[in-house]
Amino acid sequence: MTKNFHIQQEFSRLLTAAVINGSFRKALLNNPGKAISSGFGGEAFNLGADVVQRVSSIRANNLAEFATQLSEL
């Protein structure tokens, strides 16, 4: 499994959590780094510090905007 594939898989998990849980979605939009660090449903997101830092720079008003910016990282 390549590093890129692993990151994309984790991004998918991140977006899935945001879709199914409004509280997590709000946390992700307000403070992506903290939301990633907190995990979801007892599960951790396995992303390196460099990736978390890039995701933390995302500023979006809704999940669609967040997903668009995430895909551009």
CSV table of C-alpha atoms in Angstrom, one decimal:
chain,number,residue,atom,x,y,z
A,1,MET,CA,0.0,0.0,0.0
A,2,THR,CA,1.5,3.4,-1.0
A,3,LYS,CA,1.6,6.3,1.4
A,4,ASN,CA,-0.7,8.3,-1.0
A,5,PHE,CA,-3.3,5.5,-0.9
A,6,HIS,CA,-3.2,5.4,2.9
A,7,ILE,CA,-3.7,9.1,3.1
A,8,GLN,CA,-6.6,9.0,0.7
A,9,GLN,CA,-8.1,6.1,2.8
A,10,GLU,CA,-7.8,8.2,5.9
A,11,PHE,CA,-9.4,11.2,4.2
A,12,SER,CA,-12.3,9.0,3.2
A,13,ARG,CA,-12.7,7.9,6.8
A,14,LEU,CA,-12.6,11.6,7.9
A,15,LEU,CA,-15.3,12.6,5.5
A,16,THR,CA,-17.4,9.6,6.3
A,17,ALA,CA,-17.3,10.5,10.0
A,18,ALA,CA,-18.3,14.1,9.1
A,19,VAL,CA,-21.2,12.9,7.0
A,20,ILE,CA,-22.7,10.6,9.6
A,21,ASN,CA,-22.2,12.8,12.7
A,22,GLY,CA,-23.2,16.4,12.9
A,23,SER,CA,-21.1,17.2,16.0
A,24,PHE,CA,-18.0,15.8,14.4
A,25,ARG,CA,-18.8,17.7,11.1
A,26,LYS,CA,-19.1,21.0,13.1
A,27,ALA,CA,-15.8,20.3,14.9
A,28,LEU,CA,-14.0,19.4,11.7
A,29,LEU,CA,-15.2,22.7,10.0
A,30,ASN,CA,-14.3,24.8,13.1
A,31,ASN,CA,-11.0,23.3,14.0
A,32,PRO,CA,-9.8,20.5,11.7
A,33,GLY,CA,-6.6,19.8,13.5
A,34,LYS,CA,-8.3,19.3,16.9
A,35,ALA,CA,-11.1,17.2,15.3
A,36,ILE,CA,-8.5,14.9,13.7
A,37,SER,CA,-6.5,14.6,17.0
A,38,SER,CA,-9.7,13.7,18.9
A,39,GLY,CA,-10.6,11.0,16.5
A,40,PHE,CA,-14.2,9.7,16.1
A,41,GLY,CA,-16.1,6.8,17.7
A,42,GLY,CA,-13.1,5.7,19.6
A,43,GLU,CA,-11.1,5.4,16.4
A,44,ALA,CA,-8.0,7.5,15.6
A,45,PHE,CA,-7.2,9.0,12.2
A,46,ASN,CA,-3.8,7.8,11.1
A,47,LEU,CA,-2.3,10.8,9.5
A,48,GLY,CA,1.2,12.2,9.9
A,49,ALA,CA,1.8,15.6,11.5
A,50,ASP,CA,2.6,17.1,8.1
A,51,VAL,CA,-0.7,16.0,6.7
A,52,VAL,CA,-2.6,17.2,9.8
A,53,GLN,CA,-1.0,20.6,9.5
A,54,ARG,CA,-2.0,20.9,5.8
A,55,VAL,CA,-5.6,19.8,6.6
A,56,SER,CA,-5.7,22.3,9.6
A,57,SER,CA,-5.2,25.1,7.1
A,58,ILE,CA,-8.5,24.4,5.4
A,59,ARG,CA,-11.2,27.0,6.0
A,60,ALA,CA,-14.6,26.0,4.8
A,61,ASN,CA,-18.2,26.9,5.5
A,62,ASN,CA,-19.6,23.5,4.8
A,63,LEU,CA,-18.6,19.9,4.2
A,64,ALA,CA,-18.7,20.3,0.4
A,65,GLU,CA,-16.2,23.1,0.5
A,66,PHE,CA,-14.0,21.2,3.0
A,67,ALA,CA,-14.0,18.1,0.7
A,68,THR,CA,-13.1,20.2,-2.3
A,69,GLN,CA,-10.1,21.8,-0.5
A,70,LEU,CA,-9.1,18.4,1.0
A,71,SER,CA,-9.0,16.9,-2.5
A,72,GLU,CA,-6.6,19.7,-3.6
A,73,LEU,CA,-4.0,19.0,-0.8
